[in-house]
Coordinates of C-alpha atoms and ligand atoms in Angstrom, one line a residue:
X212 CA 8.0 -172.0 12.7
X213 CA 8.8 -168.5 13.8
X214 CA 11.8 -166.5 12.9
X215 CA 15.5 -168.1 13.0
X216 CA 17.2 -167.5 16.6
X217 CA 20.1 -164.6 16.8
X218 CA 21.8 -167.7 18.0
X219 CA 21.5 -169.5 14.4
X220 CA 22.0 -166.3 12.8
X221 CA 24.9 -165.9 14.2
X222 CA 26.4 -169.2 12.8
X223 CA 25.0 -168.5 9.5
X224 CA 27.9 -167.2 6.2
X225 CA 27.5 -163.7 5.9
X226 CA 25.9 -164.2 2.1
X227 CA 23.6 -160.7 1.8
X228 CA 21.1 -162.5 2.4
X229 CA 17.8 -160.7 4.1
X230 CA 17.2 -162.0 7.7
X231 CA 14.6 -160.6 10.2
X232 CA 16.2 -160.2 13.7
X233 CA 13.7 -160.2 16.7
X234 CA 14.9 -159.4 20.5
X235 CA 15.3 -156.3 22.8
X236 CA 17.8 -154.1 22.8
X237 CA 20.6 -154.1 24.8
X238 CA 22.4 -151.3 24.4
X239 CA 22.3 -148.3 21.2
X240 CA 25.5 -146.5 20.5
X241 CA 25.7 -143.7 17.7
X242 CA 29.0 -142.4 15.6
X243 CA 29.4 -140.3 13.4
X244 CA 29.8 -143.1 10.4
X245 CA 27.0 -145.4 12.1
X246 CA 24.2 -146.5 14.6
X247 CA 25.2 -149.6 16.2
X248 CA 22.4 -151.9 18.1
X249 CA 23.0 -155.1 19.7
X250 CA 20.0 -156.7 20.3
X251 CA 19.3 -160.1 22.6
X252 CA 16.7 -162.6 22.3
X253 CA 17.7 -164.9 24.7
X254 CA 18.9 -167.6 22.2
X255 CA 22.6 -167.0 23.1
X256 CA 24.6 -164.7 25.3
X257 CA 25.7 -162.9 22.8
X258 CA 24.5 -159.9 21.1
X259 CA 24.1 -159.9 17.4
X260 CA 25.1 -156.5 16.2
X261 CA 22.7 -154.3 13.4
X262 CA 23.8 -151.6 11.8
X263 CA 22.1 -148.0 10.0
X264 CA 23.8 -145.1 8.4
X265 CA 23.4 -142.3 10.2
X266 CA 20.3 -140.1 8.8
X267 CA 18.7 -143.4 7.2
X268 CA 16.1 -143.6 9.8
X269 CA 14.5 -140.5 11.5
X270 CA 14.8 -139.1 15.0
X271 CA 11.7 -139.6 16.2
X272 CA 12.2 -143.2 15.9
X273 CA 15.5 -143.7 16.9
X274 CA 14.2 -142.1 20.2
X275 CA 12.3 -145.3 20.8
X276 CA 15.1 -147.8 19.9
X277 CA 16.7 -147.9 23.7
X278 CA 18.0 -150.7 26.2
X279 CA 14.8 -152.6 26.8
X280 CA 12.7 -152.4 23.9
X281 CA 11.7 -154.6 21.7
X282 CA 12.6 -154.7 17.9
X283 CA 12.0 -156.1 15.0
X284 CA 15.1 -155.5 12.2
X285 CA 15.1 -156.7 8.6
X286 CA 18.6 -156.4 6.7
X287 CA 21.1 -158.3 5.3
X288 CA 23.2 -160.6 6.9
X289 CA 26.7 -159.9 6.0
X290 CA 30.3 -159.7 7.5
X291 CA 31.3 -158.0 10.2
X292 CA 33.7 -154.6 10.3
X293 CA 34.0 -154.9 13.6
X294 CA 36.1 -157.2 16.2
X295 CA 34.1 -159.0 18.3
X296 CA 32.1 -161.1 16.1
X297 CA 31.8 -162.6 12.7
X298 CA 28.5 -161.5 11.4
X299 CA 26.3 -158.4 11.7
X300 CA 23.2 -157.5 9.8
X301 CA 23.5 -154.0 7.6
X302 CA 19.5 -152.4 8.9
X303 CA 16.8 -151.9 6.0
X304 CA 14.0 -151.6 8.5
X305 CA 12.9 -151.1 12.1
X306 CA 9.6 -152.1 13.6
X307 CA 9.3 -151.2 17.6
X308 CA 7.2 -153.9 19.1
X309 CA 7.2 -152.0 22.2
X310 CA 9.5 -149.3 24.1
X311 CA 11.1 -149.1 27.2
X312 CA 11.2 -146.1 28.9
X313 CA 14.7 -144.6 29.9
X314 CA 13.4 -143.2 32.9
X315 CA 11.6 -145.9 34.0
X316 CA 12.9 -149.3 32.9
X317 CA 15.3 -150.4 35.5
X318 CA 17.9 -152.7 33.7
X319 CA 20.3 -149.4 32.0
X320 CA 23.7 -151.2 30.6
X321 CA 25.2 -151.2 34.3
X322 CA 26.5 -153.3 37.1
X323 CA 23.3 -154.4 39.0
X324 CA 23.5 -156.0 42.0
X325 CA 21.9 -159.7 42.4
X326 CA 20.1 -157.8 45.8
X327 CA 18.8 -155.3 43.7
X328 CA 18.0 -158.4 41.0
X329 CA 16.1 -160.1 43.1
X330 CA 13.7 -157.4 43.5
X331 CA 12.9 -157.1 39.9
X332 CA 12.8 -161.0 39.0
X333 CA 10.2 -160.3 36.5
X334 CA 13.0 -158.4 34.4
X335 CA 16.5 -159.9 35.4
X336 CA 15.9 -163.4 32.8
X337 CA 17.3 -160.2 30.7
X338 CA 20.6 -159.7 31.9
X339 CA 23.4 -161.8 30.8
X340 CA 23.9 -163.8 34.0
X341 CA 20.4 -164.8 34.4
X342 CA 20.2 -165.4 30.9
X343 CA 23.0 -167.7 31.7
X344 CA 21.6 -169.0 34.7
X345 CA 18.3 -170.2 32.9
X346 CA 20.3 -171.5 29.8
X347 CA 22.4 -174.0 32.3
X348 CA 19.3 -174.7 34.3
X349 CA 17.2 -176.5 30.8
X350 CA 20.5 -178.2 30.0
X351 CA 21.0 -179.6 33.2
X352 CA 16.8 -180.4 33.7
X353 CA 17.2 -182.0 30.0
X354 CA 20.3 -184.2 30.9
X355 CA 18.9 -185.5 34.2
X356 CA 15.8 -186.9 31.8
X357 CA 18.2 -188.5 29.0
X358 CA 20.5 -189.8 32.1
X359 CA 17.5 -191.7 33.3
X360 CA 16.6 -192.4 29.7
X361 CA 19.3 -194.0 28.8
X362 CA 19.8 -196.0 31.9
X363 CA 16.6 -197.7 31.5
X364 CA 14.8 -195.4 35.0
X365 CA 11.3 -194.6 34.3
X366 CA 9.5 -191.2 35.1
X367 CA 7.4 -191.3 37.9
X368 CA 4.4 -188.4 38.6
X369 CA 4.4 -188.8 42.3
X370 CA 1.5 -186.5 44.0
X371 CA 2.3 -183.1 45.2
X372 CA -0.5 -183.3 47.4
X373 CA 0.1 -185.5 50.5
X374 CA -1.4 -186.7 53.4
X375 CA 1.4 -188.2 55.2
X376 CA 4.8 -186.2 57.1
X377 CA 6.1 -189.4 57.0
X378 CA 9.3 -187.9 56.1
X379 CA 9.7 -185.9 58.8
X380 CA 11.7 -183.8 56.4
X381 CA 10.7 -180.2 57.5
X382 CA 8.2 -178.3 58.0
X383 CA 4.8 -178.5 55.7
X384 CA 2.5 -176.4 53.8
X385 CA -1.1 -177.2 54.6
X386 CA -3.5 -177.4 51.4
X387 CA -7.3 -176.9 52.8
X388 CA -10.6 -175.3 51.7
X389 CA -11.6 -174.9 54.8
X390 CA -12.9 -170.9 55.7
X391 CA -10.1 -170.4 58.0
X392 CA -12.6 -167.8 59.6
X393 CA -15.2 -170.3 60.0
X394 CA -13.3 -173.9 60.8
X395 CA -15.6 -176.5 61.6
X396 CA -14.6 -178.5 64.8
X397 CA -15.0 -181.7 66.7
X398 CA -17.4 -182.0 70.0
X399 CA -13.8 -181.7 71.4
X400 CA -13.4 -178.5 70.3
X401 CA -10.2 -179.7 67.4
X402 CA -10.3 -178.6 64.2
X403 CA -12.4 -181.1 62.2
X404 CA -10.4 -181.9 59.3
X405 CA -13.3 -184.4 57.9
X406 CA -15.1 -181.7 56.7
X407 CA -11.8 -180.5 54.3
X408 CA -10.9 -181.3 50.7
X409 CA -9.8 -184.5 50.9
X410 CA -11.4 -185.3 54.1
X411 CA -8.4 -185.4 56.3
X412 CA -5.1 -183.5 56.7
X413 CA -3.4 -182.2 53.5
X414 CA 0.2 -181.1 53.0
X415 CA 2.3 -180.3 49.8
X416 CA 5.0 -183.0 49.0
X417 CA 8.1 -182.6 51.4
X418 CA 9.6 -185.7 49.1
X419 CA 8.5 -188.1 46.5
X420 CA 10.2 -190.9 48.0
X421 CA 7.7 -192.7 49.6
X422 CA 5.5 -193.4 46.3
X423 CA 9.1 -193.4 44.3
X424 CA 9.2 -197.0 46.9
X425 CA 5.9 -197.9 45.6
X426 CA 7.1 -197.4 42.0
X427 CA 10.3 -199.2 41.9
X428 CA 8.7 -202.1 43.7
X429 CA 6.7 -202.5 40.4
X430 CA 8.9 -201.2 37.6
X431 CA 12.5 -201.8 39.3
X432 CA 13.6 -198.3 38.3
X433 CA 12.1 -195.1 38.5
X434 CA 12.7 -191.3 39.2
X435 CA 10.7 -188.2 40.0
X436 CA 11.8 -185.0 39.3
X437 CA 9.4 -182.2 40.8
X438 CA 9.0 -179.8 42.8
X439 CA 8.9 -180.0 46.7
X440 CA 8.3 -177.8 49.6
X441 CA 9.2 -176.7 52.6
X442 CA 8.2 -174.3 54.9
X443 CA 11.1 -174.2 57.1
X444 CA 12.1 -170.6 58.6
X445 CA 15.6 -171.1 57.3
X446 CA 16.9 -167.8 55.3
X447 CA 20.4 -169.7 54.6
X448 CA 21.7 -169.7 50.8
X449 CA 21.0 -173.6 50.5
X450 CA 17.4 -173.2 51.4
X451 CA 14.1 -172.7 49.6
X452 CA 10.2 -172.7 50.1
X453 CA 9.7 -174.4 46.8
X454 CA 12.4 -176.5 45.2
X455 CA 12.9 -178.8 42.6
X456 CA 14.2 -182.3 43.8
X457 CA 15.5 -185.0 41.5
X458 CA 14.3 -189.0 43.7
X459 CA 15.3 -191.7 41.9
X460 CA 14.5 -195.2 43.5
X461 CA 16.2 -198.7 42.8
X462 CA 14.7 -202.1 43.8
X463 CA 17.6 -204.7 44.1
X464 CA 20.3 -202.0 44.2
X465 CA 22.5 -202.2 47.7
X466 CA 24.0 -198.9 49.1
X467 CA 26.9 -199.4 47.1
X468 CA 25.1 -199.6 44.1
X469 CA 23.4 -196.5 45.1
X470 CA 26.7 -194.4 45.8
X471 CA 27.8 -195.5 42.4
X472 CA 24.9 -194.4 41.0
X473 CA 24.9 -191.0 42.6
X474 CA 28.0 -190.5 41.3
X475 CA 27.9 -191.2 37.7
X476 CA 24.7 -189.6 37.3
X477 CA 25.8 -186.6 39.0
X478 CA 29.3 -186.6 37.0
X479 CA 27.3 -187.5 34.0
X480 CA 24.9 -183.9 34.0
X481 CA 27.9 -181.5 35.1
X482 CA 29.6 -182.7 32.1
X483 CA 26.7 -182.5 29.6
X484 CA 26.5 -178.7 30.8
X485 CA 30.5 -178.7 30.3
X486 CA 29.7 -179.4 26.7
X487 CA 27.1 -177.9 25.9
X488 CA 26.8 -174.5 27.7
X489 CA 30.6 -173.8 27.3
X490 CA 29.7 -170.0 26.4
X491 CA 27.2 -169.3 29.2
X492 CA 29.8 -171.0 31.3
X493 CA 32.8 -168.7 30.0
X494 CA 30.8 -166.0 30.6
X495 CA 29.9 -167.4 34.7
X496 CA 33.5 -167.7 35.3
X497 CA 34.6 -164.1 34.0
X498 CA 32.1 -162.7 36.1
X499 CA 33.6 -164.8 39.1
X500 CA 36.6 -163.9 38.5
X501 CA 35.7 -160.1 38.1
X502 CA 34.0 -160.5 41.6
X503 CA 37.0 -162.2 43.2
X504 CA 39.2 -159.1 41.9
X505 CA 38.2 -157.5 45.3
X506 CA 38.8 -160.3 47.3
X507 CA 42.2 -161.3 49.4
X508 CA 44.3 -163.8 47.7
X509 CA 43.6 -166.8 49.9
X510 CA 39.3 -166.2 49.2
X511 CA 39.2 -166.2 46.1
X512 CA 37.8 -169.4 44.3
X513 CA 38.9 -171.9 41.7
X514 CA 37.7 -171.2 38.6
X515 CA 34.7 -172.6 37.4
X516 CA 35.5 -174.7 34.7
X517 CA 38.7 -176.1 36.9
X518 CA 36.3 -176.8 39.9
X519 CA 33.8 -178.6 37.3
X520 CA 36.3 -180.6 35.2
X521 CA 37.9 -181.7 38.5
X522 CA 34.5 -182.9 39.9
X523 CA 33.6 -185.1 36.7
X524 CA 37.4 -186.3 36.8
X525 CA 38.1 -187.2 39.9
X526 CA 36.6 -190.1 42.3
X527 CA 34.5 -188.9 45.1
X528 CA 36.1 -189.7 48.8
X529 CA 34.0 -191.9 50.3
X530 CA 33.8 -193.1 54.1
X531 CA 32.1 -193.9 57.2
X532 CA 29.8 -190.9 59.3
X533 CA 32.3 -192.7 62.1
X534 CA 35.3 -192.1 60.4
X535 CA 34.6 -188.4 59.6
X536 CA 33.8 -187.8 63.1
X537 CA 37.8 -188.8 63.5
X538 CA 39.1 -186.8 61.3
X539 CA 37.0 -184.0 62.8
X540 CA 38.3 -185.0 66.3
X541 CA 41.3 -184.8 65.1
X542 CA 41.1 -181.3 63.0
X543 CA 42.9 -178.2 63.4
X544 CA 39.7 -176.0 64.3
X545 CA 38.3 -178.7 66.8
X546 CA 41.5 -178.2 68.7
X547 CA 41.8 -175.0 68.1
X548 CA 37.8 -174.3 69.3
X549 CA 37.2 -172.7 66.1
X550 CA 33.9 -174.5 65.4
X551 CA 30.3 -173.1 66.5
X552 CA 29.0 -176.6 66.8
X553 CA 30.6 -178.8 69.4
X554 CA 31.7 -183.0 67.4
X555 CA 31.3 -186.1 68.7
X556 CA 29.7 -189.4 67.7
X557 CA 26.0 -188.8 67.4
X558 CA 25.9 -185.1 66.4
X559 CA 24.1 -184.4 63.4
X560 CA 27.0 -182.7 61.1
X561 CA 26.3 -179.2 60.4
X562 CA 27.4 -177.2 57.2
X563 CA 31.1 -175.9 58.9
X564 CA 31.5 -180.0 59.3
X565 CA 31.0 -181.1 56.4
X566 CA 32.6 -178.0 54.8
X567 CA 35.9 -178.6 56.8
X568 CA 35.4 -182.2 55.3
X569 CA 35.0 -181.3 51.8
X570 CA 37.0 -177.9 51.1
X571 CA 40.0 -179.0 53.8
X572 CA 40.5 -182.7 54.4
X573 CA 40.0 -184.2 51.3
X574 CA 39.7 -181.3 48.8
X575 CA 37.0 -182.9 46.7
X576 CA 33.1 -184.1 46.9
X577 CA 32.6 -186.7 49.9
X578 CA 30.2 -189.5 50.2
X579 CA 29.3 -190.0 53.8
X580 CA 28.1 -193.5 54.8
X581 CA 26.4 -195.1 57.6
X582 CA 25.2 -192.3 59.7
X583 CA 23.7 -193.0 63.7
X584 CA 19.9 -194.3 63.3
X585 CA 18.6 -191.4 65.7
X586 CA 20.0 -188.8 63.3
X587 CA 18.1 -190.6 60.3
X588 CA 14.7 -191.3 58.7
X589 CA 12.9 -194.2 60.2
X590 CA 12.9 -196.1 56.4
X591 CA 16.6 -196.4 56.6
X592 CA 18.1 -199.8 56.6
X593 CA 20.0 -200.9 59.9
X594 CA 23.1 -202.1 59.7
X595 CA 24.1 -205.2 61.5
X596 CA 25.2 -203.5 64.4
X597 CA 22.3 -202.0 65.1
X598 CA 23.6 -198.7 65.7
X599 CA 23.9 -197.0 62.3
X600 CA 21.7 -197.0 59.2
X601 CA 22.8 -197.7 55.9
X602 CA 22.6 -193.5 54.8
X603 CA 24.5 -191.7 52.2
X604 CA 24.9 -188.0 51.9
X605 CA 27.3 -186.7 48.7
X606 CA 28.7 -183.3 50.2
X607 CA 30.0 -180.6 47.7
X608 CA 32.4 -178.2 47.8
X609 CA 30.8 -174.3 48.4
X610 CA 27.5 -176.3 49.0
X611 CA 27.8 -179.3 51.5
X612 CA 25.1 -181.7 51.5
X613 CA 24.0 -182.0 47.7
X614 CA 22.0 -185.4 47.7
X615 CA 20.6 -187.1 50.7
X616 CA 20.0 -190.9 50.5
X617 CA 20.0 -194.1 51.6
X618 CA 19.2 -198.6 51.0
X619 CA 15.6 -198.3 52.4
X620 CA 14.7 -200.8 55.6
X621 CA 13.0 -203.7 53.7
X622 CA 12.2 -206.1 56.8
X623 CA 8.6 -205.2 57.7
X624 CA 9.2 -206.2 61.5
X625 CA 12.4 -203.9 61.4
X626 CA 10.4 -201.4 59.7
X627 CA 7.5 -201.2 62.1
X628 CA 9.6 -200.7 65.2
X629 CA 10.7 -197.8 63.7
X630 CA 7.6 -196.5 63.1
X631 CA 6.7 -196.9 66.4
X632 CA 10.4 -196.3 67.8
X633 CA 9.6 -192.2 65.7
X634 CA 5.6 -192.0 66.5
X635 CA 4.4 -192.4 63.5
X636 CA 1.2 -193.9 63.2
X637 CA 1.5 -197.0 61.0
X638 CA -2.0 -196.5 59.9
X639 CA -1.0 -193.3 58.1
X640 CA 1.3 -195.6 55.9
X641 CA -0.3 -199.1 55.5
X642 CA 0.0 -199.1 52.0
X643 CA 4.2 -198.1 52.6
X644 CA 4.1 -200.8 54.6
X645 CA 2.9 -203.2 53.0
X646 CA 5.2 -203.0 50.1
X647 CA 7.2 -205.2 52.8
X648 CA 4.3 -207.2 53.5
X649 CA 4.2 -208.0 49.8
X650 CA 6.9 -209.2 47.7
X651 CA 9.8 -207.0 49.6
X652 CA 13.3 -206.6 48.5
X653 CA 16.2 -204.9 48.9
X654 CA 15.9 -201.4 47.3
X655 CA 17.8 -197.9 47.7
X656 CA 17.0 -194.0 46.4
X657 CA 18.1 -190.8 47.3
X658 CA 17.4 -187.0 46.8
X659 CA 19.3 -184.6 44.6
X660 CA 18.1 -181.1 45.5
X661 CA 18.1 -179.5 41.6
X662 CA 18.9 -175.9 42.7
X663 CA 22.2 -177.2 44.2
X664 CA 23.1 -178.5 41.5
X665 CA 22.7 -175.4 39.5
X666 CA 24.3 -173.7 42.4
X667 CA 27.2 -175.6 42.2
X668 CA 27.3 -175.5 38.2
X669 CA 26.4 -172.0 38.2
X670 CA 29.2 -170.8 40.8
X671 CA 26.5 -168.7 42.2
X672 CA 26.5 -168.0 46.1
X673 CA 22.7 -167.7 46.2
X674 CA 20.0 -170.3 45.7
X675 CA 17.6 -167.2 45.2
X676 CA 19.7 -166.8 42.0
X677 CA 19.5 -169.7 40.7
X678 CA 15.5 -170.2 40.0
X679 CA 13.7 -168.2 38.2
X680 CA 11.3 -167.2 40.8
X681 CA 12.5 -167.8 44.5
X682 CA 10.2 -168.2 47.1
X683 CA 11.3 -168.0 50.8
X684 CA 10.3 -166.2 54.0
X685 CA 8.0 -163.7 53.4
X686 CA 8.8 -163.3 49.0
X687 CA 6.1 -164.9 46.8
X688 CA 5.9 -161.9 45.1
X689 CA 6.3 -163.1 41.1
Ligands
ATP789 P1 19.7 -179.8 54.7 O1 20.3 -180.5 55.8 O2 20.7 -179.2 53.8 O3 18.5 -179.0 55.0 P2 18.1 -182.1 54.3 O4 18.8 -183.1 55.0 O5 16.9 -181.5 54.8 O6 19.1 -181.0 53.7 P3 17.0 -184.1 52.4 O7 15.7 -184.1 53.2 O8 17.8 -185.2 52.5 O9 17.7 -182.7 52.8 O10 16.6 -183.7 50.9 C1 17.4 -184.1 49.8 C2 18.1 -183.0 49.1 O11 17.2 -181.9 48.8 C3 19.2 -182.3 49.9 O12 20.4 -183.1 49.8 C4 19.3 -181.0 49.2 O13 20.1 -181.1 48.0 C5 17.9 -180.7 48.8 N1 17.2 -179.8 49.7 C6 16.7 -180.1 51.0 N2 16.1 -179.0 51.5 C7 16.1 -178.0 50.6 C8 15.6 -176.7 50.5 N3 14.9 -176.2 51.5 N4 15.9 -175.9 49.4 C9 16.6 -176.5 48.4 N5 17.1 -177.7 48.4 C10 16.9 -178.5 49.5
MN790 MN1 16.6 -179.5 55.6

């Protein structure tokens, strides 16, 4: 099934034997004893090298052979001359697939910047820290599935078409067939919605949640992991149009049950990338470190794989929204006025907050607990007091919120006031309803945003860097 990966032939015994190499070119150098072409294919960070005697192939085609085309090289796999690696392949033949033009093809064997990146997303899964990027985002995609596997969750398709902003999550995208130069309205002069699609309002997904409930109230355990979109106006580095969200949803699990959960599952992925991206990784925390070389002393970061072991290693802080608002109270910048955002009971934390929190205080990923009710989603269980709702929001270092969650409000009364207490019209969501009406128990879920997760893993600043093809205020371009 198609020829063997540079990253297998690079673990291969340098026997002679012939191999056929397949990739683009990264970079061509020529000496007087040799040409020299490392060539990528994706497989691996690294390059495997292939080697010609000078004068064994002509000119004309050696014109071709530059950083971007594409190659294929028969030769013999044997031991390296070279430092740098163990195996190399001694050139018989060349066949150019395609060329790249010098003038024209934008990634030359420099320093690009992820700015400049982002304008060519078509072409920058080439470079190595894309590469990279992409190589850590499967392995961590692949170890949220086995996680789930193996913990006895079942996959859940929930629709990416929706009807209901019952979440109240953000804004939405609207799906319609309506000719927006023609819309049909109402005698009262609205937009008449009856004549759409689906016959009513349609949005794309802001959450799976609500049909994750519907799930776990049948199978006890289930997950979705797809993507979801917002359209909110926010050009932070936490933010996208279109992102990938990992719900999983637990009938009979408390919120305890559900912090532990979030926990070990998150602890469980970052250290399936630990062991199985270690080069990719390596090569992220170089190019950190290279970055940081400009930086003052006291901003520059932990390295990557310290920041990562420690997360998997270490117990997550966890306390009450009330007693962080202490702490916050009682924190250097509040009395010093250096935060934007003015604390107090009630506030909804913003990023500096839970930053302080997190990077400050307690030097390592917090689990905040039971958060004001007017701050929250209307499914959130109350507590006893009647003030607070049994949330949960894990806040990482660099990142701050990472997964939002919460033990869901399974008293249909309860429930129903809050629907009515938000405006929410409870015939939008009879059938979320009446999972309460119907064999209702305690159950709990959250929301892992995936791109933070590759964020954190990553080290990247950007969430633009870390999907494939970003899509935010005014870019859908790829
Ligand atoms: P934030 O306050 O950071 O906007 P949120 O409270 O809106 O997050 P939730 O509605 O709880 O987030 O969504 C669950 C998770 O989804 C978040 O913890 C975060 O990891 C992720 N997330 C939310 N919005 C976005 C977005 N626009 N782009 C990428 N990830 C997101
Ligand atoms: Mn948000």
């Amino acid at each position: 099934m198609g020829p063997l990966q540079i990253k297998e032939l690079l673990q291969q015994t340098p026997d002679a034997k012939s191999v056929t190499l397949k990739g683009w070119v990264r970079t061509k150098r020529e000496s007087k004893n040799a040409i020299f072409i490392a060539l990528n294919d994706g497989s691996t960070i690294h390059n495997i090298q292939a080697v010609a005697a000078p004068g064994q192939f002509s000119a004309e085609l050696l014109l071709t052979v530059t950083t971007g085309s594409c190659l294929k090289i028969t030769g013999q796999l044997v031991a390296s001359q070279g430092s740098g690696q163990a195996v190399e392949v001694k050139i018989d033949d060349i066949f150019v697939y395609g060329t790249a033009d010098v003038d024209s093809y934008p990634l030359q064997p420099k320093r690009h910047s992820l700015e400049f990146l982002r304008e060519i997303a078509h072409l920058r899964p080439r470079t190595n820290t894309f590469g990279a990027i992409l190589r850590i985002r499967h392995s961590l995609a692949f170890a949220v599935h086995q996680y789930f596997n193996e913990k006895g969750f079942f996959y859940l398709h929930t629709p990416i078409i929706t009807a209901s902003d019952a979440e109240g999550a953000g804004e939405m995208f609207r799906v319609t067939t309506l000719d927006l130069d023609k819309l049909p309205r109402t005698d009262e002069g609205v937009i008449n919605f009856k004549e759409d699609f689906f016959g009513r309002e349609a949005n794309l997904t802001v959450s799976g949640q609500l049909e994750g409930e519907l799930g776990a109230m049948a199978l006890s355990k289930i997950y979705t992991f797809g993507p979801t979109f917002r359209a909110e106006n926010s050009n932070t580095t936490r933010h996208l149009a279109e992102f990938w969200m990992i719900e999983p949803e637990m009938a009979f699990f408390e919120l305890e049950d559900n912090m532990e959960l979030a926990e070990d599952f998150v602890k469980y992925v970052i250290r399936y990338a630990l062991e199985n991206c270690k080069d990719d990784l390596a090569f992220l925390e170089n190019r950190l470190a290279e970055e940081d070389k400009n930086k003052p002393q006291n901003e520059r970061s932990i390295p990557l794989l310290e920041k990562l072991n420690f997360v998997v290693e270490n117990a997550f802080e966890r306390l009450t929204y009330t007693e962080a608002i202490d702490i916050l109270l009682k924190s250097k910048p509040h009395k010093e006025k250096k935060f934007q955002y003015p604390v107090g009971w009630g506030i909804d934390l913003s990023s500096e907050h839970e930053r302080y929190l997190v990077e400050k205080h307690f030097k390592k990923p917090v689990i905040l607990t039971n958060y004001p009710r007017e701050i929250k989603s209307f499914y959130m269980k109350l507590d006893d007091d009647g003030k607070t709702v049994r949330a949960m929001d894990v806040l990482f270092p660099g990142i701050g919120e990472i997964i939002g969650g919460s033990q869901r409000e399974d008293n249909y009364e309860k429930l129903l006031e809050r629907v009515h207490e938000v405006g929410i019209d409870p015939e939008v969501i009879w059938w979320y309803l009446e999972t309460r009406k119907f064999g209702t128990a305690p159950h709990s879920g959250f929301g892992l945003g995936f791109e933070r997760l590759v964020l954190f893993v990553t080290g990247m600043s950007n969430i633009r860097d870390v999907i494939p093809f970003p899509r935010y205020p005014k870019s859908a371009e790829f």
